[in-house]
Short mmCIF file of C-alpha atoms in Angstrom, two decimals:
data_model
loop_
_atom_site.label_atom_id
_atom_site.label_comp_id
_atom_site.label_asym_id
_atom_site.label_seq_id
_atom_site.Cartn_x
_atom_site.Cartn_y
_atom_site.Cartn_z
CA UNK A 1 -28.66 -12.71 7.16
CA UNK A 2 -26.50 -14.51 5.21
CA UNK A 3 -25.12 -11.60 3.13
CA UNK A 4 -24.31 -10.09 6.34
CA UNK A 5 -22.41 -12.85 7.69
CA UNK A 6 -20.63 -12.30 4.09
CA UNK A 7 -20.16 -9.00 5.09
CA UNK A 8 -18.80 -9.39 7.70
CA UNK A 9 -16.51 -12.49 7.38
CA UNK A 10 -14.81 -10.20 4.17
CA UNK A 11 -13.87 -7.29 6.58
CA UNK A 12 -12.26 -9.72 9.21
CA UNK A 13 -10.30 -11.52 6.29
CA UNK A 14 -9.42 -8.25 5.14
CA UNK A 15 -7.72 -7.51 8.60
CA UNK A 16 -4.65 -9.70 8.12
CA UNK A 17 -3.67 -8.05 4.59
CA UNK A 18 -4.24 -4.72 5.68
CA UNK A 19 -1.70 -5.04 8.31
CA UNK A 20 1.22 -6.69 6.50
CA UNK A 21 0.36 -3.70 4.05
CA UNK A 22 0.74 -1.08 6.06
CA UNK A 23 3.69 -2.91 8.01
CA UNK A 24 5.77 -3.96 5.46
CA UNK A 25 5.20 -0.17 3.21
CA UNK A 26 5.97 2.19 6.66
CA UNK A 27 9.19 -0.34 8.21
CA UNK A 28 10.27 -0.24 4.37
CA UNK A 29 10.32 3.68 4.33
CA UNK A 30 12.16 3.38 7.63
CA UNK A 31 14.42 0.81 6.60
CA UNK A 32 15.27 3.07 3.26
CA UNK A 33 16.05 6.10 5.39
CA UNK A 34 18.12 4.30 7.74
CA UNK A 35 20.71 3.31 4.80
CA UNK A 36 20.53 6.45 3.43
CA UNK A 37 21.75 7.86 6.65
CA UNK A 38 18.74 9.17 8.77
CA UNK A 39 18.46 7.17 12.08
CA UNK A 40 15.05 9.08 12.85
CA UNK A 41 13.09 6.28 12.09
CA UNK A 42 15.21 3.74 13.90
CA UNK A 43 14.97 5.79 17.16
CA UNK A 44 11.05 6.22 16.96
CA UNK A 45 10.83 2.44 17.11
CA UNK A 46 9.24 2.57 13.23
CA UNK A 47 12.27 -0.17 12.20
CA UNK A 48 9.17 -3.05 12.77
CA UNK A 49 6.99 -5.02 11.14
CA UNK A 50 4.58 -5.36 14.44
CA UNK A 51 1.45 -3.54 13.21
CA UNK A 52 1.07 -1.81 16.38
CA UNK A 53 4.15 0.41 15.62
CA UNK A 54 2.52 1.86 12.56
CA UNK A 55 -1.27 1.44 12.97
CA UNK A 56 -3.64 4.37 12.66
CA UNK A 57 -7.09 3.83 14.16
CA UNK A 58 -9.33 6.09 11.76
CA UNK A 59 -6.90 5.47 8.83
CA UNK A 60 -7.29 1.24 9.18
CA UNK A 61 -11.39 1.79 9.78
CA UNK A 62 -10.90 3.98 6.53
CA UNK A 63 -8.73 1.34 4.69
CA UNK A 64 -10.82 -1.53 5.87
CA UNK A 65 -14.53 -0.26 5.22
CA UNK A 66 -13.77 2.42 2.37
CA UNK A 67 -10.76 1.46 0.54
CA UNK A 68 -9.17 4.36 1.35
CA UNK A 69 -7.47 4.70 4.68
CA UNK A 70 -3.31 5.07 5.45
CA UNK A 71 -0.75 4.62 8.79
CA UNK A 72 1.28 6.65 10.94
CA UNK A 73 3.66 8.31 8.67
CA UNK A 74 7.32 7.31 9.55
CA UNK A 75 9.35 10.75 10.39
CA UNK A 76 12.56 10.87 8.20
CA UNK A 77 14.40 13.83 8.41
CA UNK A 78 16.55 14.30 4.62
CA UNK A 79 18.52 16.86 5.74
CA UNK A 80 20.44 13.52 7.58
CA UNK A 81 20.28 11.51 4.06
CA UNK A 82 24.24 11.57 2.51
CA UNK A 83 22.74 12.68 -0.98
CA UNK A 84 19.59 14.26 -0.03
CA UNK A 85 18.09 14.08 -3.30
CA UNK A 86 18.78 10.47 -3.86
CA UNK A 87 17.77 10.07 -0.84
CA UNK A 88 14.86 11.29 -0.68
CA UNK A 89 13.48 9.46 -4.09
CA UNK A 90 14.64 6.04 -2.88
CA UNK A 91 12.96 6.56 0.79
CA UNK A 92 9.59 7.68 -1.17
CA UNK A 93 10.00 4.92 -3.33
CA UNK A 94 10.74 2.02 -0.92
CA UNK A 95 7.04 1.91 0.48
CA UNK A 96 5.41 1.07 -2.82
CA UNK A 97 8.14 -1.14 -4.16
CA UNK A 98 7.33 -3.18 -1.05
CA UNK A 99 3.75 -3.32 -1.29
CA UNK A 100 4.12 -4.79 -5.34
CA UNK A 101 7.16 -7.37 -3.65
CA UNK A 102 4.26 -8.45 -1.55
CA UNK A 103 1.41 -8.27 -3.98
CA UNK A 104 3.57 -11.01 -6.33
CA UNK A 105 4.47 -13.05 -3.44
CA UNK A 106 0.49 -12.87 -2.45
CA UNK A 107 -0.48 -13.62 -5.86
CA UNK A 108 1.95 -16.83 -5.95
CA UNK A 109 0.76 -18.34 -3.10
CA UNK A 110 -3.02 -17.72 -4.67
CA UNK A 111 -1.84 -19.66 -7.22
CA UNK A 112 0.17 -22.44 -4.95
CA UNK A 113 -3.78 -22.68 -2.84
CA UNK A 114 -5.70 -22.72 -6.48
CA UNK A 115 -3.60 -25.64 -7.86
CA UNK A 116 -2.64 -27.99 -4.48
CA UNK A 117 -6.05 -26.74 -2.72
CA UNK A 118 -8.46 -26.41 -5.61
CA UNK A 119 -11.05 -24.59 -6.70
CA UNK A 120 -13.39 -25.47 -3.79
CA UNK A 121 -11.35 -22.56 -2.18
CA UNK A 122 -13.57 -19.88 -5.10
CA UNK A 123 -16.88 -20.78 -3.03
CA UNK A 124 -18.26 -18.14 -1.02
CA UNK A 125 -17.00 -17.46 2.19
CA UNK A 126 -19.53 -19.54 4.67
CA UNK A 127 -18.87 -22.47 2.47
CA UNK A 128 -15.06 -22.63 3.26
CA UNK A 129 -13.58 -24.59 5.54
CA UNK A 130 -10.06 -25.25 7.03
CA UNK A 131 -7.22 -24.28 4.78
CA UNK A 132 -9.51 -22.92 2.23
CA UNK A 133 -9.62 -19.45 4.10
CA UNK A 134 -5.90 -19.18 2.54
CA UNK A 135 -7.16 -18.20 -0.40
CA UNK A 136 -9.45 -15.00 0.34
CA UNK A 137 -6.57 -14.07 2.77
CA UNK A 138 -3.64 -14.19 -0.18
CA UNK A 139 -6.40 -12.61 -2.54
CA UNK A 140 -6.95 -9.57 -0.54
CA UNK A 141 -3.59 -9.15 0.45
CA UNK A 142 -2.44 -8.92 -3.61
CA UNK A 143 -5.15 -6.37 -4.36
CA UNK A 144 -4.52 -4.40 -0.93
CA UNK A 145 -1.41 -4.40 -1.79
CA UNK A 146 -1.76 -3.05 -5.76
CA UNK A 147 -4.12 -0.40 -4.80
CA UNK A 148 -1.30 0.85 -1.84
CA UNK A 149 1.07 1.08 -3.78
CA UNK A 150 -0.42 2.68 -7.15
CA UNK A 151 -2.73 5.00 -4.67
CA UNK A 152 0.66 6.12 -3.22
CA UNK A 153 2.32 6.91 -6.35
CA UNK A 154 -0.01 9.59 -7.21
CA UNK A 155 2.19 12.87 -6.98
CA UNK A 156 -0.35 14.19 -4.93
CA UNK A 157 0.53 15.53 -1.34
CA UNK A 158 1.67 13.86 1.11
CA UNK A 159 1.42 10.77 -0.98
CA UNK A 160 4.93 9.35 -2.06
CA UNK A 161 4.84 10.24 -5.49
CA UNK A 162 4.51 13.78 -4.90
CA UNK A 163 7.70 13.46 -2.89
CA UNK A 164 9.27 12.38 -6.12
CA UNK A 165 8.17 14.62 -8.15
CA UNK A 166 9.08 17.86 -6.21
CA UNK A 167 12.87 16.63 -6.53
CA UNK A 168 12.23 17.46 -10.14
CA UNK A 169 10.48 20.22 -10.45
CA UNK A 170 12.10 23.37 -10.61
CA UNK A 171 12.41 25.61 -7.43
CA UNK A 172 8.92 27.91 -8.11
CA UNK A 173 7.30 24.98 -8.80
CA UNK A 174 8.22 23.51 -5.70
CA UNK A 175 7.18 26.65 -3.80
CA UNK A 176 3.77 26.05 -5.07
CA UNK A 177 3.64 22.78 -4.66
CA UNK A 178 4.62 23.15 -1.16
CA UNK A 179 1.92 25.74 -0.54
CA UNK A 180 -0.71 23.62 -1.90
CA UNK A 181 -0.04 21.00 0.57
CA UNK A 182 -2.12 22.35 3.13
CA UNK A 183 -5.32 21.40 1.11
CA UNK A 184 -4.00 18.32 -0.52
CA UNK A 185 -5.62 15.98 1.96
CA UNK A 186 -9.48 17.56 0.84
CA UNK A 187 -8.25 17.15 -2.65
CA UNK A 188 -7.45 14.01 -2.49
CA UNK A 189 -10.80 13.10 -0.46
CA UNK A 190 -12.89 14.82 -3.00
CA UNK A 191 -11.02 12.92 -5.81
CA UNK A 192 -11.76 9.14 -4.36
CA UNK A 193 -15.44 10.64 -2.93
CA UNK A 194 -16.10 11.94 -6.47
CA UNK A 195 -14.71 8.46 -8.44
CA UNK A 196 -12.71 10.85 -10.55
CA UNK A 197 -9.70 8.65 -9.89
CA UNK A 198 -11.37 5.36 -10.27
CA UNK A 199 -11.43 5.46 -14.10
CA UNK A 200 -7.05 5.54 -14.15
CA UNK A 201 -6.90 3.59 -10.90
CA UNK A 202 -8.68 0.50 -12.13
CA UNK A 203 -6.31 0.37 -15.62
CA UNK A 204 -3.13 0.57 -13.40
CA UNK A 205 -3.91 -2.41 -11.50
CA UNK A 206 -4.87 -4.18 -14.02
CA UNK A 207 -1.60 -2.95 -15.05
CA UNK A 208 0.07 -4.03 -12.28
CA UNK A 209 -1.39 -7.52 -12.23
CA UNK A 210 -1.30 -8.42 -15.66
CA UNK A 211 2.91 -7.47 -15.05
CA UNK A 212 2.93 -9.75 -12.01
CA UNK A 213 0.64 -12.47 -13.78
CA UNK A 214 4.06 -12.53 -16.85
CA UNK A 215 6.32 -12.99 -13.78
CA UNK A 216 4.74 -15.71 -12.25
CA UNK A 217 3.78 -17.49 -15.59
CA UNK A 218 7.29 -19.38 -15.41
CA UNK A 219 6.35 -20.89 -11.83
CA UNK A 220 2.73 -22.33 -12.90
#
């Protein structure tokens, strides 16, 4: 009983990180396209970090139970951007960059609640109390927030990265690329379902936290 009261305590904890995730990476894409010159975003409402303007019911269950999960995608239209390659990298970009600005800020304030808290905050969750909580809270948000943003870098369709890449491949390649995309989603499924990612995955956050561990080092 007690493991599932564990359980269960972890997915609710996990609630609060998922959505300043998924808020701060979609508004972020928005935001990116809006200075680049596209106002789609704007007009759809998507310029807002209320979770509710970018939530996806079956992609948060995903995220939250299975690690794998995503929003509603933001429309941005690049034939709007002033440079529409530039524009384009920098608007695919944006989302990620966000989620690591938020995994260091996440990991600082782990490491504010670790020293001014203490280590009573490491217990398991039915043993915390009060502002202890914090700590599970700015914990998941850092690794949610790793895992977004290196699982959307993969230049896999429609995932950011592949956005990237196609502005520089050459134009067959592209063609191809763009043909593929129709099965890129079962791909991608079959890659997480398999674990043939996990192997690469795991090294780039540690990666990725070992990076934001140097900048923090200064602070602590």
């Amino acid at each position: 009983m007690d493991g599932f009261i564990e359980i269960i305590m972890r997915t609710l904890l996990r609630l609060p990180a998922f959505l300043i995730a998924i808020s701060v990476h979609e508004c972020s894409h928005g935001y990116a396209a809006y200075k680049m010159g596209d106002p789609t975003a704007k007009y759809s409402g998507r310029l807002s970090l209320n979770p509710l303007a970018h939530f996806d019911l079956i992609g948060g269950l995903c995220l939250l139970f299975f690690s794998f999960g995503w929003a509603k995608p933001v429309p941005v239209n690049p034939y709007n951007f002033k440079d529409r390659k530039k524009g384009t990298i920098i608007v695919s970009l944006a989302g990620p960059f966000s989620n690591f600005v938020v995994a260091v800020i996440s990991a600082f304030l782990c490491a504010f609640t670790l020293k001014y808290v203490g280590y009573s905050c490491l217990a398991p969750l039915s043993e915390l109390n009060g502002v202890e909580f914090l700590f599970p809270i700015f914990q998941y948000c850092m690794l949610l927030n790793i895992g977004l943003m290196i699982f959307n870098l993969i230049p896999i369709p429609p995932l950011d990265g592949s956005k990237v890449l196609m502005e520089f491949l050459p134009y067959k390649a592209r063609e191809v690329m763009y043909q593929l995309e129709r099965y890129s989603m079962l791909v991608l499924i079959l890659l997480i379902y398999t674990g043939a990612l996990d192997g690469i995955l795991m090294f780039l956050q540690e990666g990725v936290f070992e990076i934001i561990m140097l900048l923090l080092k200064p602070f602590f």
